[in-house]
């Protein structure tokens, strides 16, 4: 009888522990998908292991290689404290106090809540660790000089969490949080100046020099140059499977964003994103390839 009772208590406790331990990692897995961490930190094209880094990111300044963010203590972020992790996401500061390059979209992640950032960390700590040293970036001077980032930050970086304007309906505020903080749509859809700073007067109005040299369309609700004639349902279905209302299929990096991130989100969150996009200021901006 005693034995049975003890056994029962142990079973009950470990069940309790297990369900508790799963909660933050499940939430973290979802948030990591929303933030496209996998897509950038996995060298999918060359069969790289999840989150082990090494993915090449071509930019106008050269090629950046993403670091290993698995829990390996030697080559990954296994030894990082919660504070180290939050400093990277909120402030763009590496563990040794050095500024990180904005090829890592920390100017968007700064808007993420600390709770969400820490849920992502517990998820990453639960993923198989991989021992794989980081690859050096292939970027030429002066853009490779980390200390110059201190100047870039003064000009273009605003630290701070997301807050929707007062009276914003809840779904629109949720959509704003996803678009601005986690899913960092503006990192590609907002044009950049020659120093790589985003031009906020053209927020989400499209960019002629997206990552990998693509044309990135205007996604403000302008009827002529943006997505004004897309319905909410059009947007949701595009974010799920990449099919546009004119039956064109998505191309390039947006395809990766859909595959590794947006297609994993709930209908509720996708609808929130669509509502937010329909609610922002329409900007008339036709994006054309700038002549070389
Ligand atoms: C657009 C590509 C991209 C996305 C998306 C991205 N990262 Fe990164 N990340 C980078 C690059 C590039 C660096 C290296 C920056 C540097 O060397 O200064 C980096 C650096 C980091 C670092 C610092 C690691 C170190 O060793 O210094 C952490 C932590 C990190 N990313 C976590 C994340 C998390 C968590 C997510 C998802 C919420 C994420 N990243 C999404 C590109 C990306
Ligand atoms: C890594 C860069 C990148 C990110 C991040 C990104 N996009 Fe895109 N997006 C693109 C590119 C490139 C295209 C053009 C794809 C094409 O022509 O098929 C595109 C196309 C689109 C389109 C189709 C517009 C049209 O007129 O054809 C929509 C809608 C869209 N993106 C919404 C979003 C939303 C919402 C987010 C954030 C949740 C987002 N994108 C994040 C690069 C990006």
Coordinates of C-alpha atoms and ligand atoms in Angstrom, one line a residue:
X1 CA 0.0 0.0 0.0
X2 CA 2.8 2.4 1.0
X3 CA 4.8 1.4 -2.0
X4 CA 1.8 2.0 -4.3
X5 CA 1.2 5.4 -2.7
X6 CA 4.8 6.5 -3.0
X7 CA 4.8 5.3 -6.6
X8 CA 1.7 7.3 -7.3
X9 CA 3.2 10.4 -5.7
X10 CA 6.3 10.1 -7.8
X11 CA 4.3 9.6 -11.0
X12 CA 2.1 12.5 -10.2
X13 CA 5.1 14.8 -9.4
X14 CA 7.0 13.8 -12.5
X15 CA 3.9 14.4 -14.6
X16 CA 3.6 17.8 -13.0
X17 CA 7.2 18.6 -13.6
X18 CA 7.1 17.4 -17.2
X19 CA 4.0 19.4 -18.1
X20 CA 5.5 22.5 -16.5
X21 CA 8.8 22.1 -18.2
X22 CA 7.1 21.7 -21.6
X23 CA 5.1 24.9 -21.4
X24 CA 7.9 27.5 -21.9
X25 CA 9.6 25.4 -24.5
X26 CA 6.4 24.9 -26.6
X27 CA 5.8 28.6 -26.3
X28 CA 9.4 29.3 -27.1
X29 CA 9.3 27.0 -30.2
X30 CA 6.3 29.0 -31.5
X31 CA 7.9 32.3 -30.8
X32 CA 11.2 31.2 -32.4
X33 CA 9.3 30.3 -35.5
X34 CA 7.6 33.7 -35.5
X35 CA 11.0 35.2 -35.3
X36 CA 12.5 33.1 -38.1
X37 CA 15.5 32.2 -35.9
X38 CA 15.7 28.8 -37.5
X39 CA 15.7 30.2 -41.1
X40 CA 18.7 32.4 -40.4
X41 CA 20.6 30.3 -37.9
X42 CA 20.4 27.0 -39.9
X43 CA 22.4 26.4 -43.1
X44 CA 19.4 24.6 -44.7
X45 CA 20.9 24.7 -48.2
X46 CA 24.0 22.7 -47.1
X47 CA 22.2 20.3 -44.8
X48 CA 23.3 22.1 -41.6
X49 CA 21.9 21.1 -38.2
X50 CA 19.1 23.2 -36.7
X51 CA 20.4 26.5 -35.1
X52 CA 24.1 25.5 -35.6
X53 CA 24.6 28.6 -37.8
X54 CA 26.8 29.0 -40.8
X55 CA 24.1 30.3 -43.1
X56 CA 25.4 32.9 -45.6
X57 CA 23.6 36.2 -45.6
X58 CA 24.6 38.3 -48.6
X59 CA 24.2 42.0 -48.1
X60 CA 25.4 45.1 -50.0
X61 CA 28.3 45.2 -47.5
X62 CA 29.4 41.6 -47.9
X63 CA 28.5 38.2 -46.6
X64 CA 27.6 37.6 -43.0
X65 CA 27.6 34.1 -41.6
X66 CA 25.2 33.3 -38.7
X67 CA 26.6 32.0 -35.5
X68 CA 25.8 28.8 -33.7
X69 CA 22.9 29.4 -31.2
X70 CA 22.6 25.8 -29.9
X71 CA 23.3 25.1 -26.3
X72 CA 26.9 23.9 -27.0
X73 CA 29.0 25.6 -24.3
X74 CA 32.1 25.9 -26.4
X75 CA 30.8 27.0 -29.8
X76 CA 27.2 27.9 -29.1
X77 CA 25.4 29.9 -26.4
X78 CA 25.3 27.1 -23.8
X79 CA 27.2 29.3 -21.3
X80 CA 25.0 32.3 -21.8
X81 CA 23.0 33.7 -18.9
X82 CA 19.4 34.9 -19.3
X83 CA 20.8 38.4 -19.1
X84 CA 23.4 37.8 -21.9
X85 CA 20.6 36.5 -24.1
X86 CA 18.3 39.4 -23.5
X87 CA 21.1 41.9 -24.0
X88 CA 21.7 40.4 -27.5
X89 CA 18.0 40.5 -28.5
X90 CA 17.1 43.8 -26.8
X91 CA 20.3 45.8 -27.2
X92 CA 22.3 44.1 -30.0
X93 CA 25.2 43.5 -27.6
X94 CA 27.2 40.3 -27.7
X95 CA 28.4 38.4 -24.6
X96 CA 31.8 40.2 -24.5
X97 CA 30.1 43.6 -24.6
X98 CA 30.7 44.1 -28.3
X99 CA 28.1 45.6 -30.6
X100 CA 26.4 43.1 -33.0
X101 CA 25.9 43.8 -36.6
X102 CA 22.4 44.7 -37.7
X103 CA 22.4 41.7 -40.2
X104 CA 21.0 40.2 -36.9
X105 CA 17.6 42.0 -36.8
X106 CA 18.0 43.2 -33.2
X107 CA 16.6 46.6 -34.1
X108 CA 13.2 44.7 -34.4
X109 CA 13.8 42.2 -31.6
X110 CA 14.3 45.1 -29.2
X111 CA 10.5 45.4 -29.3
X112 CA 10.0 41.9 -28.0
X113 CA 8.9 41.3 -24.4
X114 CA 11.5 39.9 -22.0
X115 CA 9.2 37.1 -21.3
X116 CA 9.0 36.1 -25.0
X117 CA 12.8 36.4 -25.3
X118 CA 13.3 34.1 -22.3
X119 CA 10.8 31.5 -23.7
X120 CA 12.8 31.4 -26.9
X121 CA 16.0 30.9 -24.9
X122 CA 14.5 27.9 -23.0
X123 CA 13.4 26.4 -26.3
X124 CA 16.9 26.8 -27.8
X125 CA 18.4 25.2 -24.7
X126 CA 16.1 22.2 -25.3
X127 CA 17.3 21.6 -28.9
X128 CA 20.2 19.2 -29.6
X129 CA 23.5 20.9 -29.0
X130 CA 25.9 21.0 -32.0
X131 CA 29.6 21.6 -31.7
X132 CA 30.4 23.8 -34.7
X133 CA 32.6 26.8 -34.6
X134 CA 31.4 30.2 -36.0
X135 CA 32.6 31.2 -39.4
X136 CA 34.1 34.7 -39.8
X137 CA 32.1 37.2 -41.8
X138 CA 33.3 38.1 -45.3
X139 CA 32.7 41.8 -45.1
X140 CA 35.2 44.4 -46.2
X141 CA 36.4 47.4 -44.2
X142 CA 35.1 49.8 -43.0
X143 CA 31.8 47.8 -42.7
X144 CA 33.6 45.0 -40.9
X145 CA 34.8 47.2 -38.1
X146 CA 32.7 46.4 -35.2
X147 CA 33.5 49.5 -33.2
X148 CA 31.9 51.6 -36.0
X149 CA 28.6 50.0 -35.0
X150 CA 28.6 52.3 -32.0
X151 CA 28.1 55.2 -34.4
X152 CA 25.5 53.3 -36.5
X153 CA 23.5 52.6 -33.3
X154 CA 23.4 56.3 -32.4
X155 CA 22.0 57.1 -35.8
X156 CA 19.6 54.2 -36.4
X157 CA 18.8 52.2 -33.3
X158 CA 16.0 52.8 -30.9
X159 CA 16.0 50.5 -27.9
X160 CA 12.6 49.7 -26.4
X161 CA 9.7 47.4 -26.2
X162 CA 6.6 47.5 -28.5
X163 CA 3.6 49.4 -27.4
X164 CA 0.5 50.0 -29.6
X165 CA -1.1 53.4 -29.6
X166 CA -3.9 53.8 -27.0
X167 CA -7.3 52.4 -28.2
X168 CA -5.8 50.0 -30.7
X169 CA -8.1 47.0 -30.9
X170 CA -6.5 43.9 -29.4
X171 CA -6.0 41.9 -32.7
X172 CA -4.4 44.9 -34.4
X173 CA -2.0 45.4 -31.4
X174 CA -1.1 41.7 -31.5
X175 CA -0.5 42.0 -35.3
X176 CA 1.7 45.1 -34.7
X177 CA 3.7 43.2 -32.1
X178 CA 4.3 40.3 -34.5
X179 CA 5.1 42.5 -37.5
X180 CA 7.3 45.0 -35.7
X181 CA 9.0 42.8 -33.1
X182 CA 9.1 39.1 -33.8
X183 CA 8.5 38.7 -37.6
X184 CA 10.6 41.9 -38.4
X185 CA 8.8 42.4 -41.7
X186 CA 10.2 46.0 -41.9
X187 CA 13.8 44.7 -42.0
X188 CA 13.1 43.7 -45.6
X189 CA 10.0 45.7 -46.6
X190 CA 11.3 49.1 -45.5
X191 CA 14.0 50.8 -47.7
X192 CA 17.5 51.4 -46.3
X193 CA 19.9 54.3 -46.9
X194 CA 23.5 53.7 -48.0
X195 CA 24.6 53.0 -44.4
X196 CA 22.0 50.3 -44.0
X197 CA 19.7 52.4 -41.8
X198 CA 15.9 51.9 -42.4
X199 CA 14.0 54.9 -43.7
X200 CA 11.0 55.0 -41.3
X201 CA 9.2 57.6 -43.5
X202 CA 8.7 54.8 -45.9
X203 CA 7.8 52.2 -43.3
X204 CA 6.8 48.9 -45.1
X205 CA 6.6 50.8 -48.4
X206 CA 9.0 48.5 -50.2
X207 CA 12.7 48.3 -51.0
X208 CA 14.6 48.1 -54.2
X209 CA 17.6 46.5 -52.4
X210 CA 16.3 43.8 -50.2
X211 CA 18.7 41.2 -48.8
X212 CA 20.0 39.0 -51.7
X213 CA 19.4 42.0 -54.1
X214 CA 15.7 41.4 -54.5
X215 CA 12.9 43.8 -55.1
X216 CA 10.8 43.8 -51.9
X217 CA 7.2 45.0 -52.6
X218 CA 5.2 47.7 -50.8
X219 CA 2.9 46.1 -48.2
X220 CA 1.2 49.2 -47.0
X221 CA -2.5 49.3 -48.0
X222 CA -2.0 51.8 -50.9
X223 CA -4.4 50.6 -53.6
X224 CA -2.1 51.5 -56.5
X225 CA 1.4 50.5 -55.3
X226 CA 0.8 48.4 -52.2
X227 CA -1.6 45.7 -51.0
X228 CA -4.7 47.9 -50.9
X229 CA -6.7 45.5 -53.1
X230 CA -5.8 42.4 -51.1
X231 CA -8.4 41.2 -48.7
X232 CA -7.6 40.0 -45.2
X233 CA -8.3 36.5 -46.4
X234 CA -5.9 37.0 -49.4
X235 CA -3.2 38.0 -47.0
X236 CA -3.8 35.1 -44.6
X237 CA -3.8 32.6 -47.4
X238 CA -0.6 34.1 -48.9
X239 CA 1.2 33.8 -45.5
X240 CA 0.2 30.1 -45.3
X241 CA 1.1 28.8 -48.7
X242 CA 2.7 31.7 -50.7
X243 CA -0.1 31.9 -53.2
X244 CA -0.9 35.5 -54.3
X245 CA -4.4 36.6 -55.2
X246 CA -3.3 36.7 -58.9
X247 CA -2.2 33.0 -58.5
X248 CA 1.5 33.9 -58.7
X249 CA 3.7 31.9 -56.4
X250 CA 6.0 33.6 -53.9
X251 CA 9.7 34.0 -54.8
X252 CA 13.0 34.4 -53.0
X253 CA 13.5 35.1 -49.3
X254 CA 9.8 35.6 -48.8
X255 CA 9.3 31.9 -49.6
X256 CA 11.7 31.1 -46.8
X257 CA 9.9 33.4 -44.4
X258 CA 6.6 31.6 -45.2
X259 CA 8.1 28.1 -45.1
X260 CA 10.0 28.4 -41.8
X261 CA 8.0 31.1 -40.0
X262 CA 4.6 32.4 -41.1
X263 CA 3.1 29.0 -42.2
X264 CA 3.7 27.8 -38.6
X265 CA 1.6 30.5 -37.0
X266 CA -2.0 30.1 -35.9
X267 CA -4.9 31.5 -38.0
X268 CA -5.6 33.9 -35.2
X269 CA -2.0 35.4 -35.4
X270 CA -2.0 35.5 -39.2
X271 CA -5.4 37.3 -39.1
X272 CA -3.9 39.8 -36.6
X273 CA -1.0 40.4 -38.9
X274 CA -3.3 41.0 -41.9
X275 CA -5.5 43.4 -39.8
X276 CA -2.5 45.4 -38.7
X277 CA -1.2 45.7 -42.3
X278 CA -4.6 46.9 -43.4
X279 CA -4.6 49.5 -40.6
X280 CA -1.3 51.2 -41.2
X281 CA -0.9 54.4 -43.2
X282 CA -1.0 53.7 -47.0
X283 CA 2.1 55.1 -48.7
X284 CA 2.3 55.5 -52.5
X285 CA 5.7 54.2 -53.4
X286 CA 6.4 52.3 -56.5
X287 CA 9.5 50.1 -56.1
X288 CA 11.6 49.6 -59.1
X289 CA 15.0 48.1 -59.6
X290 CA 17.5 51.0 -59.2
X291 CA 19.9 51.1 -62.2
X292 CA 23.3 49.6 -61.3
Ligands
LIG1 C1 18.1 37.8 -40.8 C2 18.9 36.7 -40.2 C3 18.8 36.5 -38.7 C4 17.6 36.2 -38.0 C5 16.2 36.1 -38.5 C6 18.0 35.9 -36.6 N1 19.4 36.1 -36.5 FE1 20.5 35.8 -34.8 N2 22.1 36.6 -35.8 C7 22.2 36.8 -37.1 C8 23.6 37.2 -37.5 C9 24.1 37.6 -38.8 C10 24.3 37.3 -36.2 C11 25.8 37.7 -36.0 C12 25.9 39.2 -35.8 C13 27.3 39.6 -35.5 O1 28.2 38.9 -35.8 O2 27.5 40.7 -35.0 C14 23.3 36.8 -35.2 C15 23.7 36.7 -33.9 C16 22.8 36.2 -32.9 C17 23.2 36.1 -31.5 C18 24.5 36.4 -30.9 C19 25.4 35.1 -30.9 C20 26.8 35.3 -30.6 O3 27.5 34.3 -30.6 O4 27.3 36.4 -30.5 C21 22.1 35.5 -30.8 C22 22.0 35.1 -29.4 C23 21.0 35.4 -31.8 N3 21.5 35.8 -33.1 C24 19.8 34.9 -31.6 C25 18.7 34.9 -32.5 C26 17.4 34.5 -32.2 C27 16.9 34.1 -30.8 C28 16.6 34.7 -33.3 C29 15.1 34.6 -33.5 C30 14.3 35.4 -32.6 C31 17.6 35.2 -34.3 N4 18.8 35.3 -33.8 C32 17.2 35.5 -35.6 C33 21.2 36.7 -38.0 C34 19.9 36.4 -37.7
LIG2 C1 13.8 38.3 -45.5 C2 13.1 39.4 -46.1 C3 11.6 39.5 -45.9 C4 10.9 39.4 -44.7 C5 11.5 39.3 -43.3 C6 9.5 39.6 -45.0 N1 9.4 39.7 -46.4 FE1 7.6 39.8 -47.4 N2 8.5 39.8 -49.2 C7 9.9 39.7 -49.3 C8 10.2 39.6 -50.8 C9 11.6 39.5 -51.4 C10 9.0 39.6 -51.4 C11 8.7 39.5 -52.9 C12 8.4 38.0 -53.2 C13 7.8 37.8 -54.6 O1 8.0 38.7 -55.4 O2 7.3 36.7 -54.8 C14 7.9 39.7 -50.4 C15 6.6 39.7 -50.7 C16 5.6 39.9 -49.7 C17 4.2 40.0 -50.0 C18 3.5 40.0 -51.4 C19 3.3 41.4 -51.8 C20 3.0 41.6 -53.3 O3 2.6 42.6 -53.7 O4 3.3 40.6 -54.1 C21 3.5 40.2 -48.8 C22 2.0 40.4 -48.6 C23 4.5 40.2 -47.8 N3 5.8 40.0 -48.4 C24 4.3 40.3 -46.4 C25 5.2 40.1 -45.4 C26 4.9 40.2 -44.0 C27 3.6 40.4 -43.4 C28 6.1 40.0 -43.4 C29 6.4 39.9 -41.9 C30 5.5 38.9 -41.2 C31 7.2 39.8 -44.4 N4 6.6 39.9 -45.6 C32 8.5 39.6 -44.1 C33 10.9 39.7 -48.3 C34 10.6 39.6 -47.0

